[in-house]
CSV table of C-alpha atoms in Angstrom, one decimal:
chain,number,residue,atom,x,y,z
J,794,MET,CA,142.8,85.7,98.2
J,795,SER,CA,141.6,88.0,100.7
J,796,LYS,CA,143.8,90.9,101.9
J,797,ILE,CA,143.1,93.4,104.6
J,798,ILE,CA,144.7,96.7,103.6
J,799,VAL,CA,144.1,99.0,106.6
J,800,LYS,CA,145.2,98.5,110.3
J,801,GLU,CA,143.0,98.2,113.4
J,802,ARG,CA,141.9,101.7,114.6
J,803,GLU,CA,143.1,103.3,111.5
J,804,HIS,CA,141.6,106.7,110.5
J,805,VAL,CA,139.6,106.2,107.4
J,806,THR,CA,137.4,108.5,105.2
J,807,PRO,CA,134.5,107.8,102.7
J,808,GLY,CA,135.6,106.0,99.6
J,809,GLU,CA,138.9,104.5,101.1
J,810,VAL,CA,139.4,100.9,100.3
J,811,LEU,CA,139.6,98.8,103.4
J,812,ALA,CA,140.0,95.2,102.2
J,813,GLU,CA,139.8,92.9,99.2
J,814,GLY,CA,138.2,89.5,99.0
J,815,MET,CA,134.7,87.9,99.1
J,816,ASP,CA,135.2,85.9,102.3
J,817,LEU,CA,135.3,89.1,104.4
J,818,ILE,CA,132.1,90.7,105.5
J,819,PRO,CA,131.3,94.3,105.2
J,820,SER,CA,129.8,95.4,108.5
J,821,GLU,CA,128.5,98.9,109.6
J,822,GLY,CA,130.0,101.9,108.1
J,823,THR,CA,131.2,99.9,105.0
J,824,TYR,CA,130.0,98.7,101.6
J,825,ARG,CA,131.0,96.3,99.0
J,826,ASN,CA,131.8,97.1,95.4
J,827,GLY,CA,132.9,94.1,93.5
J,828,GLU,CA,135.8,92.5,95.4
J,829,GLN,CA,136.5,95.5,97.5
J,830,ILE,CA,135.2,96.6,100.9
J,831,ILE,CA,135.0,100.4,101.0
J,832,SER,CA,134.4,102.7,104.0
J,833,SER,CA,131.3,104.7,103.8
J,834,ILE,CA,131.9,107.1,106.8
J,835,VAL,CA,134.6,109.0,108.7
J,836,GLY,CA,135.7,106.9,111.6
J,837,LEU,CA,138.1,104.3,113.0
J,838,VAL,CA,138.5,100.7,111.6
J,839,ASN,CA,137.4,97.8,113.9
J,840,LEU,CA,138.4,94.4,112.7
J,841,LYS,CA,136.3,91.4,114.2
J,842,ASN,CA,137.2,88.1,112.9
J,843,ASN,CA,135.9,88.2,109.2
J,844,ALA,CA,133.8,91.4,109.7
J,845,ILE,CA,135.2,94.8,109.0
J,846,GLN,CA,133.5,97.8,110.7
J,847,VAL,CA,134.1,101.5,110.8
J,848,ASN,CA,133.0,103.2,114.0
J,849,GLY,CA,132.0,106.7,112.9
J,850,PHE,CA,133.0,109.8,114.9
J,851,LYS,CA,129.6,111.2,114.1
J,852,SER,CA,126.6,109.2,112.8
J,853,VAL,CA,122.9,109.7,112.3
J,854,TYR,CA,120.7,107.9,114.6
J,855,MET,CA,118.4,105.6,112.9
J,856,PRO,CA,115.8,103.7,115.1
J,857,ARG,CA,116.3,99.9,115.6
J,858,ARG,CA,114.0,97.5,117.3
J,859,GLY,CA,115.0,96.8,120.9
J,860,ASP,CA,116.7,100.2,121.5
J,861,TYR,CA,115.9,102.1,124.6
J,862,VAL,CA,115.3,105.8,123.8
J,863,ILE,CA,114.5,109.1,125.7
J,864,GLY,CA,111.8,111.1,123.9
J,865,THR,CA,109.7,114.1,124.4
J,866,VAL,CA,105.8,114.1,123.9
J,867,THR,CA,105.1,116.4,121.0
J,868,ASP,CA,101.4,115.4,120.1
J,869,MET,CA,98.6,113.1,120.8
J,870,ASN,CA,95.4,111.9,119.1
J,871,PHE,CA,92.6,109.8,120.5
J,872,SER,CA,94.5,106.5,120.9
J,873,SER,CA,98.1,107.4,121.0
J,874,TRP,CA,100.9,109.8,121.8
J,875,PHE,CA,103.6,111.1,119.4
J,876,ILE,CA,107.1,111.1,120.6
J,877,ASP,CA,110.0,112.9,119.3
J,878,VAL,CA,113.0,110.5,119.6
J,879,ASN,CA,115.7,112.6,118.0
J,880,CYS,CA,115.5,110.9,114.6
J,881,PRO,CA,113.7,111.8,111.2
J,882,TYR,CA,110.7,109.9,112.2
J,883,ASP,CA,107.9,110.4,114.8
J,884,ALA,CA,107.6,107.5,117.0
J,885,SER,CA,104.1,106.6,118.4
J,886,LEU,CA,103.1,105.4,121.8
J,887,PRO,CA,99.6,103.6,121.7
J,888,VAL,CA,97.4,103.6,124.7
J,889,ARG,CA,97.7,99.8,125.0
J,890,GLU,CA,101.5,100.1,125.4
J,891,ALA,CA,101.4,103.2,127.5
J,892,SER,CA,101.6,101.8,131.0
J,893,ARG,CA,102.0,98.6,133.1
J,894,GLU,CA,98.8,99.7,134.7
J,895,PHE,CA,95.2,99.7,133.3
J,896,ILE,CA,94.5,103.0,131.5
J,897,ASP,CA,90.9,104.0,132.0
J,898,LEU,CA,90.3,106.9,129.4
J,899,GLU,CA,86.6,107.1,130.5
J,900,LYS,CA,87.9,108.1,134.0
J,901,ASN,CA,90.9,110.1,133.1
J,902,ASP,CA,91.9,112.4,130.1
J,903,MET,CA,94.9,111.3,128.2
J,904,THR,CA,96.9,114.3,129.4
J,905,TYR,CA,96.5,112.5,132.9
J,906,TYR,CA,99.2,110.0,131.9
J,907,TYR,CA,101.5,111.9,129.5
J,908,THR,CA,101.1,115.4,128.3
J,909,TYR,CA,103.1,117.8,126.0
J,910,GLY,CA,106.6,118.3,126.8
J,911,ASP,CA,106.8,115.3,129.1
J,912,VAL,CA,110.0,113.1,128.8
J,913,ILE,CA,109.7,109.4,128.8
J,914,PHE,CA,112.3,106.5,128.8
J,915,ALA,CA,110.8,104.0,126.4
J,916,LYS,CA,111.7,100.9,124.4
J,917,ILE,CA,111.2,100.6,120.5
J,918,ILE,CA,109.1,97.4,119.9
J,919,GLY,CA,108.0,98.0,116.4
J,920,LEU,CA,109.7,99.3,113.3
J,921,THR,CA,108.3,98.7,109.7
J,922,LYS,CA,110.1,99.1,106.6
J,923,SER,CA,108.6,102.4,106.0
J,924,LYS,CA,109.9,103.6,109.3
J,925,ILE,CA,106.8,103.6,111.4
J,926,VAL,CA,108.2,103.4,115.0
J,927,THR,CA,106.1,102.0,118.0
J,928,LEU,CA,107.2,102.5,121.5
J,929,THR,CA,106.3,100.6,124.7
J,930,MET,CA,106.1,101.6,128.4
J,931,LYS,CA,105.5,98.1,129.6
J,932,GLU,CA,109.1,97.1,130.1
J,933,GLN,CA,110.9,96.9,133.4
J,934,GLU,CA,113.2,99.8,132.9
J,935,THR,CA,110.9,102.3,131.1
J,936,LYS,CA,109.5,105.2,133.0
J,937,LYS,CA,108.5,108.7,132.9
J,938,LEU,CA,111.2,111.0,133.8
J,939,ASN,CA,110.4,113.9,136.1
J,940,GLY,CA,112.8,116.8,136.7
J,941,GLY,CA,116.5,116.7,135.9
J,942,ILE,CA,118.0,118.1,132.7
J,943,ILE,CA,118.4,116.7,129.1
J,944,MET,CA,121.5,117.0,127.0
J,945,LYS,CA,122.1,115.7,123.5
J,946,ILE,CA,125.3,114.0,122.2
J,947,ASN,CA,125.8,112.1,119.1
J,948,SER,CA,124.5,108.7,119.1
J,949,SER,CA,127.8,107.3,117.9
J,950,LYS,CA,129.3,108.3,121.3
J,951,ILE,CA,127.0,106.3,123.4
J,952,PRO,CA,129.0,103.0,123.6
J,953,ARG,CA,132.0,105.1,124.8
J,954,LEU,CA,129.9,106.9,127.3
J,955,ILE,CA,128.6,103.6,128.8
J,956,GLY,CA,132.1,101.9,128.7
J,957,THR,CA,132.8,98.3,128.9
J,958,LYS,CA,130.0,96.8,130.9
J,959,GLY,CA,128.9,100.2,132.0
J,960,SER,CA,132.2,101.1,133.8
J,961,MET,CA,132.4,104.6,132.5
J,962,ILE,CA,128.8,105.6,133.4
J,963,SER,CA,128.7,103.9,136.7
J,964,MET,CA,131.8,105.7,137.6
J,965,ILE,CA,130.4,109.1,136.8
J,966,LYS,CA,127.3,108.1,138.6
J,967,ASP,CA,129.1,107.3,141.8
J,968,LYS,CA,131.5,110.2,141.8
J,969,THR,CA,129.0,113.0,141.0
J,970,LYS,CA,126.1,111.4,143.0
J,971,THR,CA,123.6,111.8,140.2
J,972,GLN,CA,121.0,109.7,138.4
J,973,ILE,CA,121.9,109.3,134.8
J,974,ILE,CA,119.8,107.7,132.0
J,975,ILE,CA,121.1,107.2,128.6
J,976,GLY,CA,118.9,106.7,125.5
J,977,GLN,CA,120.4,104.9,122.5
J,978,ASN,CA,119.3,107.9,120.5
J,979,GLY,CA,121.8,110.3,121.9
J,980,ILE,CA,119.8,111.9,124.6
J,981,VAL,CA,121.1,111.8,128.2
J,982,TRP,CA,119.0,112.7,131.1
J,983,ILE,CA,120.7,113.8,134.4
J,984,LYS,CA,119.1,114.3,137.8
J,985,GLY,CA,120.7,115.4,141.0
J,986,GLU,CA,121.8,118.5,143.0
J,987,PRO,CA,122.4,121.5,140.6
J,988,VAL,CA,126.2,121.5,141.1
J,989,ASP,CA,126.5,117.9,140.6
J,990,THR,CA,124.3,117.9,137.5
J,991,LEU,CA,126.4,120.5,135.9
J,992,LYS,CA,129.6,118.5,136.8
J,993,ALA,CA,128.2,115.5,135.1
J,994,LYS,CA,127.2,117.4,132.2
J,995,ASN,CA,130.5,118.8,131.8
J,996,ILE,CA,132.1,115.5,132.0
J,997,ILE,CA,129.7,113.9,129.4
J,998,GLU,CA,130.5,116.6,127.1
J,999,LYS,CA,134.3,116.0,127.4
J,1000,ILE,CA,133.8,112.3,126.7
J,1001,SER,CA,131.6,113.2,123.7
J,1002,ASN,CA,134.5,115.4,122.4
J,1003,GLU,CA,137.2,113.1,123.0
J,1004,SER,CA,135.5,109.8,122.4
J,1005,HIS,CA,138.2,108.6,119.8
J,1006,THR,CA,141.2,109.0,122.0
J,1007,SER,CA,142.6,106.1,124.0
J,1008,GLY,CA,143.1,106.1,127.9
J,1009,LEU,CA,140.0,108.1,128.3
J,1010,THR,CA,138.6,106.3,131.4
J,1011,GLU,CA,141.7,107.1,133.3
J,1012,LYS,CA,141.6,110.8,132.2
J,1013,ILE,CA,138.0,111.0,133.4
J,1014,GLU,CA,138.8,109.3,136.7
J,1015,LYS,CA,141.5,111.8,137.4
J,1016,MET,CA,139.2,114.7,136.5
J,1017,LEU,CA,136.4,113.4,138.8
J,1018,ASN,CA,138.9,112.7,141.7
J,1019,LYS,CA,140.3,116.2,141.4
J,1020,GLY,CA,136.9,117.9,141.7
J,1021,GLU,CA,136.3,116.4,145.1
G,1227,MET,CA,160.3,180.2,76.8
G,1228,VAL,CA,157.6,179.7,74.3
G,1229,THR,CA,159.8,178.1,71.7
G,1230,LYS,CA,161.2,175.8,74.5
G,1231,LYS,CA,157.7,174.6,75.4
G,1232,LYS,CA,156.8,174.0,71.9
G,1233,ALA,CA,159.9,172.0,71.4
G,1234,GLN,CA,159.3,170.0,74.4
G,1235,ILE,CA,155.7,169.2,73.2
G,1236,LYS,CA,157.0,168.3,69.9
G,1237,LYS,CA,159.4,166.0,71.4
G,1238,THR,CA,156.8,164.2,73.5
G,1239,VAL,CA,154.6,164.0,70.3
G,1240,LYS,CA,157.4,162.5,68.5
G,1241,LYS,CA,158.1,160.0,71.2
G,1242,GLU,CA,154.6,158.7,71.6
G,1243,PRO,CA,154.1,156.9,68.3
G,1244,LYS,CA,157.5,155.2,68.7
G,1245,LYS,CA,156.4,153.8,72.1
G,1246,GLU,CA,153.2,152.4,70.4
G,1247,ASN,CA,155.0,150.8,67.6
G,1248,LYS,CA,157.3,149.0,70.3
G,1249,LYS,CA,154.2,147.6,72.1
G,1250,VAL,CA,152.6,146.3,69.0
G,1251,ALA,CA,156.0,144.6,68.1
G,1252,VAL,CA,156.0,143.0,71.6
G,1253,LYS,CA,152.6,141.7,71.3
G,1254,LYS,CA,153.4,140.1,67.8
G,1255,GLN,CA,156.1,138.2,69.3
G,1256,THR,CA,154.0,136.4,71.8
G,1257,HIS,CA,150.9,135.2,70.0
G,1258,GLY,CA,148.3,133.3,71.9
G,1259,TYR,CA,148.2,132.4,75.6
G,1260,GLU,CA,151.8,131.3,76.4
G,1261,LYS,CA,152.0,131.9,80.1
G,1262,ARG,CA,149.3,132.1,82.7
G,1263,PHE,CA,148.4,135.5,84.4
G,1264,ASP,CA,149.4,134.2,87.7
G,1265,LYS,CA,152.5,132.4,86.5
G,1266,ARG,CA,151.1,128.9,87.3
G,1267,GLY,CA,151.8,125.7,85.2
G,1268,PHE,CA,148.9,124.7,83.0
G,1269,ASP,CA,148.0,121.8,85.1
G,1270,GLU,CA,148.8,123.6,88.4
G,1271,LEU,CA,146.0,124.2,91.0
G,1272,ARG,CA,145.7,127.3,93.0
G,1273,PRO,CA,146.5,127.0,96.8
G,1274,ILE,CA,143.7,125.2,98.5
G,1275,SER,CA,142.8,125.2,102.2
G,1276,MET,CA,140.0,123.2,103.8
G,1277,ASP,CA,138.6,123.4,107.4
G,1278,ILE,CA,136.0,121.1,108.7
G,1279,GLY,CA,133.4,121.7,111.5
G,1280,VAL,CA,133.3,125.5,111.2
G,1281,LEU,CA,129.7,126.0,112.0
G,1282,ASP,CA,128.5,125.0,115.5
G,1283,ASN,CA,124.7,124.8,114.9
G,1284,ALA,CA,125.1,122.6,111.7
G,1285,ASP,CA,125.2,119.0,112.0
G,1286,GLY,CA,128.2,119.0,109.5
G,1287,SER,CA,130.1,121.9,107.9
G,1288,ALA,CA,133.2,122.8,105.9
G,1289,ARG,CA,135.0,125.9,104.6
G,1290,VAL,CA,136.8,125.5,101.4
G,1291,GLN,CA,139.1,128.1,99.9
G,1292,VAL,CA,140.5,127.8,96.4
G,1293,GLY,CA,142.6,130.7,95.5
G,1294,ASP,CA,140.4,133.6,96.1
G,1295,THR,CA,137.2,131.6,95.9
G,1296,VAL,CA,135.7,130.8,99.3
G,1297,ALA,CA,132.8,128.4,99.9
G,1298,ILE,CA,131.1,127.5,103.2
G,1299,ALA,CA,128.7,124.7,103.3
G,1300,GLY,CA,126.4,123.5,106.2
G,1301,VAL,CA,124.5,120.4,106.4
G,1302,PHE,CA,121.2,119.9,108.5
G,1303,GLY,CA,119.6,116.6,108.9
G,1304,PRO,CA,118.4,114.1,108.1
G,1305,GLN,CA,115.3,115.5,109.4
G,1306,LYS,CA,111.5,115.3,108.9
G,1307,VAL,CA,110.5,116.3,105.4
G,1308,ARG,CA,108.9,119.6,104.9
G,1309,PRO,CA,106.7,120.2,103.0
G,1310,LYS,CA,105.2,116.9,103.6
G,1311,HIS,CA,104.1,116.2,100.0
G,1312,MET,CA,107.8,116.0,98.9
G,1313,GLU,CA,108.4,113.0,101.1
G,1314,ASP,CA,109.6,110.0,99.3
G,1315,THR,CA,109.3,106.6,101.0
G,1316,GLU,CA,112.2,105.1,99.4
G,1317,LYS,CA,114.9,107.7,99.4
G,1318,LEU,CA,116.5,110.6,101.0
G,1319,ILE,CA,115.6,114.1,99.7
G,1320,ILE,CA,118.4,116.6,99.3
G,1321,LYS,CA,117.6,120.4,99.3
G,1322,CYS,CA,120.4,122.5,98.2
G,1323,TYR,CA,120.6,126.2,98.4
G,1324,TYR,CA,123.5,128.1,96.7
G,1325,ASP,CA,123.9,131.8,97.6
G,1326,LEU,CA,126.4,134.2,96.2
G,1327,MET,CA,126.8,137.0,98.8
G,1328,SER,CA,126.3,140.5,97.5
G,1329,PHE,CA,129.8,141.6,98.2
G,1330,SER,CA,131.5,138.5,96.9
G,1331,VAL,CA,132.0,139.9,93.4
G,1332,THR,CA,133.5,143.2,92.1
G,1333,ASP,CA,130.0,144.7,91.2
G,1334,ARG,CA,127.5,144.0,93.8
G,1335,ALA,CA,125.3,141.0,93.2
G,1336,ARG,CA,121.6,141.4,93.9
G,1337,PRO,CA,121.1,139.4,97.2
G,1338,GLY,CA,118.5,136.6,97.5
G,1339,PRO,CA,117.7,133.6,95.1
G,1340,SER,CA,118.2,134.3,91.4
G,1341,ARG,CA,117.9,132.0,88.2
G,1342,ARG,CA,121.6,131.4,88.4
G,1343,SER,CA,121.6,130.4,92.3
G,1344,ILE,CA,118.6,128.1,91.6
G,1345,GLU,CA,120.5,126.3,88.7
G,1346,LEU,CA,123.6,126.0,90.7
G,1347,GLY,CA,121.7,124.5,93.7
G,1348,LEU,CA,120.4,121.9,91.3
G,1349,VAL,CA,123.7,121.2,89.7
G,1350,ILE,CA,125.6,120.8,93.0
G,1351,LYS,CA,122.8,118.6,94.4
G,1352,ASN,CA,123.1,116.3,91.5
G,1353,ALA,CA,126.9,116.2,91.8
G,1354,VAL,CA,126.9,115.1,95.4
G,1355,GLU,CA,123.7,113.1,95.4
G,1356,LYS,CA,125.3,110.3,93.5
G,1357,ALA,CA,127.8,109.8,96.3
G,1358,ILE,CA,125.2,109.5,98.9
G,1359,PHE,CA,123.4,106.3,100.1
G,1360,VAL,CA,120.0,107.9,99.6
G,1361,GLU,CA,118.2,104.5,100.1
G,1362,GLU,CA,119.6,104.3,103.7
G,1363,TYR,CA,117.6,107.3,104.9
G,1364,PRO,CA,114.0,106.8,103.5
G,1365,LYS,CA,111.3,109.4,104.3
G,1366,SER,CA,113.7,112.0,105.4
G,1367,MET,CA,115.7,115.1,104.0
G,1368,ILE,CA,118.8,117.0,104.5
G,1369,GLN,CA,119.2,120.7,103.8
G,1370,LEU,CA,122.5,121.7,102.3
G,1371,PHE,CA,123.2,125.5,102.6
G,1372,ILE,CA,126.1,127.0,100.6
G,1373,GLU,CA,127.4,130.6,100.9
G,1374,ILE,CA,130.0,132.1,98.7
G,1375,PRO,CA,131.6,135.1,100.7
G,1376,GLN,CA,134.1,135.5,98.0
G,1377,ALA,CA,134.2,134.5,94.2
G,1378,ASP,CA,137.1,134.3,91.9
G,1379,ALA,CA,135.7,131.7,89.3
G,1380,GLY,CA,135.1,128.1,90.1
G,1381,SER,CA,132.6,128.8,92.8
G,1382,ARG,CA,130.4,125.8,92.0
G,1383,CYS,CA,133.5,123.5,92.3
G,1384,ALA,CA,134.4,125.0,95.6
G,1385,ALA,CA,130.8,124.4,96.8
G,1386,VAL,CA,130.9,120.9,95.6
G,1387,ILE,CA,134.1,120.2,97.6
G,1388,ALA,CA,132.8,122.0,100.7
G,1389,SER,CA,129.3,120.3,100.5
G,1390,SER,CA,130.7,116.8,100.3
G,1391,LEU,CA,133.2,117.5,103.2
G,1392,ALA,CA,130.3,118.9,105.1
G,1393,LEU,CA,128.2,115.7,104.4
G,1394,ALA,CA,131.1,113.5,105.4
G,1395,ASP,CA,131.4,115.6,108.6
G,1396,ALA,CA,127.7,115.1,109.5
G,1397,GLY,CA,128.3,111.3,109.4
G,1398,ILE,CA,126.0,110.6,106.4
G,1399,MET,CA,126.9,107.3,104.5
G,1400,MET,CA,128.6,108.1,101.4
G,1401,ARG,CA,130.2,106.1,98.6
G,1402,GLY,CA,133.1,108.5,98.4
G,1403,LEU,CA,134.2,112.1,98.5
G,1404,VAL,CA,133.5,114.4,95.6
G,1405,PRO,CA,136.2,116.7,94.5
G,1406,ALA,CA,135.7,119.1,91.6
G,1407,VAL,CA,137.6,121.5,89.5
G,1408,ALA,CA,137.1,124.1,86.8
G,1409,VAL,CA,139.1,123.2,83.7
G,1410,GLY,CA,139.3,125.9,81.0
G,1411,LYS,CA,140.4,126.2,77.4
G,1412,ILE,CA,142.1,129.5,77.3
G,1413,ASP,CA,142.9,130.4,73.6
G,1414,ASP,CA,144.0,126.9,72.6
G,1415,LYS,CA,145.6,125.8,75.8
G,1416,ILE,CA,144.0,123.5,78.5
G,1417,CYS,CA,144.3,125.1,81.9
G,1418,VAL,CA,143.3,123.6,85.2
G,1419,ASP,CA,141.5,125.7,87.8
G,1420,ILE,CA,141.0,129.0,86.0
G,1421,THR,CA,140.5,132.3,87.7
G,1422,LYS,CA,138.0,135.2,86.7
G,1423,HIS,CA,140.8,137.0,85.0
G,1424,GLU,CA,141.4,133.9,82.6
G,1425,GLU,CA,137.7,133.5,82.1
G,1426,ASP,CA,137.4,136.9,80.7
G,1427,TYR,CA,140.1,136.3,78.0
G,1428,HIS,CA,138.8,137.4,74.7
G,1429,GLU,CA,141.8,137.3,72.3
G,1430,GLY,CA,142.3,134.4,69.9
G,1431,GLY,CA,140.1,131.4,70.7
G,1432,GLY,CA,138.6,133.0,73.7
G,1433,ALA,CA,137.8,131.2,77.0
G,1434,THR,CA,135.8,128.1,77.5
G,1435,ASP,CA,134.9,127.0,81.1
G,1436,ILE,CA,134.4,123.3,81.8
G,1437,PRO,CA,133.6,122.5,85.4
G,1438,ILE,CA,134.0,118.9,86.4
G,1439,ALA,CA,133.1,116.9,89.4
G,1440,TYR,CA,134.7,113.4,89.7
G,1441,ILE,CA,134.2,110.7,92.3
G,1442,PRO,CA,137.5,108.8,92.3
G,1443,ALA,CA,136.0,105.9,94.6
G,1444,LEU,CA,133.4,105.2,91.8
G,1445,ASP,CA,135.5,106.5,88.9
G,1446,GLU,CA,132.5,108.5,87.7
G,1447,ILE,CA,132.0,112.1,86.5
G,1448,THR,CA,129.0,113.6,88.3
G,1449,LEU,CA,129.2,117.2,87.0
G,1450,LEU,CA,130.2,118.4,83.5
G,1451,GLN,CA,129.3,121.7,82.1
G,1452,LEU,CA,130.4,123.5,79.1
G,1453,ASP,CA,130.4,127.2,78.5
G,1454,GLY,CA,132.1,128.2,75.1
G,1455,LYS,CA,133.5,126.3,72.2
G,1456,VAL,CA,135.6,123.2,72.1
G,1457,THR,CA,136.4,120.3,69.6
G,1458,LYS,CA,135.8,116.7,70.7
G,1459,ASN,CA,139.6,116.2,71.1
G,1460,GLU,CA,140.1,119.3,73.3
G,1461,LEU,CA,137.1,118.3,75.5
G,1462,MET,CA,138.6,114.8,76.1
G,1463,GLN,CA,141.9,116.5,76.9
G,1464,ALA,CA,140.1,118.8,79.4
G,1465,ILE,CA,138.3,115.8,81.1
G,1466,ASN,CA,141.5,114.0,81.5
G,1467,ALA,CA,143.3,117.1,83.0
G,1468,GLY,CA,140.1,117.6,85.3
G,1469,THR,CA,140.1,114.0,86.6
G,1470,LYS,CA,143.8,114.2,87.2
G,1471,ALA,CA,143.4,117.5,89.1
G,1472,CYS,CA,140.4,116.0,91.0
G,1473,LYS,CA,142.5,113.1,92.2
G,1474,LYS,CA,144.9,115.6,93.7
G,1475,ILE,CA,142.2,117.6,95.4
G,1476,HIS,CA,140.8,114.2,96.8
G,1477,GLU,CA,144.0,113.6,98.7
G,1478,MET,CA,143.8,117.1,100.2
G,1479,MET,CA,140.2,116.4,101.3
G,1480,LYS,CA,141.3,113.2,103.0
G,1481,GLN,CA,144.1,114.9,104.9
G,1482,ALA,CA,141.6,117.8,105.9
G,1483,ILE,CA,139.3,115.2,107.5
G,1484,LYS,CA,142.1,113.4,109.2
G,1485,LYS,CA,143.6,116.7,110.5
G,1486,LYS,CA,140.4,117.7,112.4
G,1487,TYR,CA,140.6,114.5,114.7
G,1488,GLU,CA,144.4,114.6,115.1
G,1489,VAL,CA,144.4,117.8,116.6
G,1490,ILE,CA,142.4,116.6,119.7
G,1491,GLU,CA,144.5,113.4,120.0
G,1492,LYS,CA,147.8,115.2,121.1
């Protein structure tokens, strides 16, 4: 007989027993020990049908296939660029994946396309078990990011920053008149007038600090309206 | 005048041996370690306070104070493995640095790494490693820095508590929190959470120091050291007392983590 011990949105710590029973599925942030399902991170419980999940307040970003990430070019060799994507592993961007256009290395040097310190918005297309990350720039949304500022937040706050169907981020974009791109790896790129950029940055920081509180969207909306 | 002084001296000389006799008599009445120096019960812990997220630049941090012992732990990572030859393709590598600050003890400790700090780094690493899902973070490492600004015995236990809280704060997947406590056998009494004063007890059976780290979620002991002499029976008693105390500390650790996020919610 299965039994759920915790409540929805309850604050749990590692090692706390969440539920008992074999017909329940341990999802992200939990593990199974015999009959019990136990939390493995600090966060809030999320119950979805039969799956039990813990949304961490802070979590370590681990790359996943299909993620859109923002990274900085740190190194290159004769056929690929190496990108720092805010995780323990270097990501590589091979020449064949580097652009939608034809890359002619006989005509141009590799630095003509991307050079040290360039910031790119790319998609992870390859991830092996030994954590070799491959990126692509051939997708629709991917591009090189020119100008603007970069800020880091914890990757567990990204869903909150985007909001349901992008409600939060589109609101911030509209009200502050800035361009914002969010990488799944916790890097946010903001471009606009200096005053607007700073405003957007402060608001994102506030969301990051209070991501676990309820009624955040209304609070942020009030803040944005007051600033006008 | 002279005679008076002499008489006074005689009086004092006469008084002194009497006092000594009384003291000896008092000592004979209370044989052994009947009451603890700080008037605690034998299974009572020192007051413990825990703060989480005390360092801004670290990914996770905690400060733990047990009586007069203070430990600050900071976690950095998971990050790229340096030096590269230490990389493990299957699991996370933990590097643990324990440092006793030079002003933490009554006679100045020589700053920098020593044989003791290297050993304690290893011991603390082993105590917390069991609780971490090391296979979830292959080809990476975390650095765990522990500073002891003030020491009054049980610094490795405070360090284990602080580092496990810091790891939880960093969002690293763990099987459970790791509380730890130093149990001692003073004369023939099992005392929980001993102080430096008790550690230096030389009369009777002397002092034995047994630090224990215990993971309640796994029901496993990950640190057990022994410095002194005990019988098998006494050791079992000490382990039982230690695990009991660890469960109490575990509750405090949970509360400390929950407190951090409640403050913002109001």
